[in-house]
Amino acid sequence: MSVIGFEIRTAQLTPSTYVVSVTGEIDAFTSPALEQELDWVLGDGASNAVVDLANVGFIDSTALRVLLKALPGFAKRGGKLVLVSEDRRILRTLEITGLDMKFNVEPKLAEAIARFADGGSAVHSRNGQPARG
């Protein structure tokens, strides 16, 4: 799916921890791509994931549904799904819906990654190549 300004990139930090970075708006049209990526991450054996929303300016109820749907998959493996955002609009949406109590939300990607870091493992992209910053 190609949507102008919308992009998802995934990097594997450790065998069990991934970062899914989203750019653009997550709405009814784009949320299926996020759902597919989170399903892929779980299918690849992840027990932890960081969803980086730092470059997302809008999320709607379909995006919230996708995130909520993925949450039990990580919890069943004893892991977590951590969100990254300091955008007041995103944070307010999570607060209004009560989802700020369900998800760990960090303001910066580095802080979210620190929750799962295991001493500096190499970061690899979804295709196995070293991720580019």
JSON list of N, CA and C in Angstrom, two decimals, residues 8 30 47 76 112 114 120:
[
{"chain": "A", "resi": 8, "resn": "ILE", "atom": "N", "xyz": [5.87, 2.77, 7.09]},
{"chain": "A", "resi": 8, "resn": "ILE", "atom": "CA", "xyz": [6.17, 1.93, 8.26]},
{"chain": "A", "resi": 8, "resn": "ILE", "atom": "C", "xyz": [7.53, 1.28, 8.02]},
{"chain": "A", "resi": 30, "resn": "THR", "atom": "N", "xyz": [-4.97, 3.58, 6.50]},
{"chain": "A", "resi": 30, "resn": "THR", "atom": "CA", "xyz": [-3.59, 3.15, 6.72]},
{"chain": "A", "resi": 30, "resn": "THR", "atom": "C", "xyz": [-3.42, 2.14, 7.86]},
{"chain": "A", "resi": 47, "resn": "SER", "atom": "N", "xyz": [8.53, -10.86, 21.46]},
{"chain": "A", "resi": 47, "resn": "SER", "atom": "CA", "xyz": [7.76, -10.79, 22.70]},
{"chain": "A", "resi": 47, "resn": "SER", "atom": "C", "xyz": [7.64, -9.34, 23.16]},
{"chain": "A", "resi": 76, "resn": "LYS", "atom": "N", "xyz": [0.98, -12.38, 26.22]},
{"chain": "A", "resi": 76, "resn": "LYS", "atom": "CA", "xyz": [1.00, -13.85, 26.34]},
{"chain": "A", "resi": 76, "resn": "LYS", "atom": "C", "xyz": [2.41, -14.38, 26.36]},
{"chain": "A", "resi": 112, "resn": "ALA", "atom": "N", "xyz": [12.24, 4.29, 25.28]},
{"chain": "A", "resi": 112, "resn": "ALA", "atom": "CA", "xyz": [11.47, 3.05, 25.08]},
{"chain": "A", "resi": 112, "resn": "ALA", "atom": "C", "xyz": [12.41, 1.88, 24.82]},
{"chain": "A", "resi": 114, "resn": "ALA", "atom": "N", "xyz": [15.43, 1.59, 25.83]},
{"chain": "A", "resi": 114, "resn": "ALA", "atom": "CA", "xyz": [16.16, 1.29, 27.06]},
{"chain": "A", "resi": 114, "resn": "ALA", "atom": "C", "xyz": [15.41, 0.28, 27.93]},
{"chain": "A", "resi": 120, "resn": "GLY", "atom": "N", "xyz": [23.50, -3.66, 23.96]},
{"chain": "A", "resi": 120, "resn": "GLY", "atom": "CA", "xyz": [24.06, -3.19, 22.71]},
{"chain": "A", "resi": 120, "resn": "GLY", "atom": "C", "xyz": [24.01, -4.16, 21.56]}
]
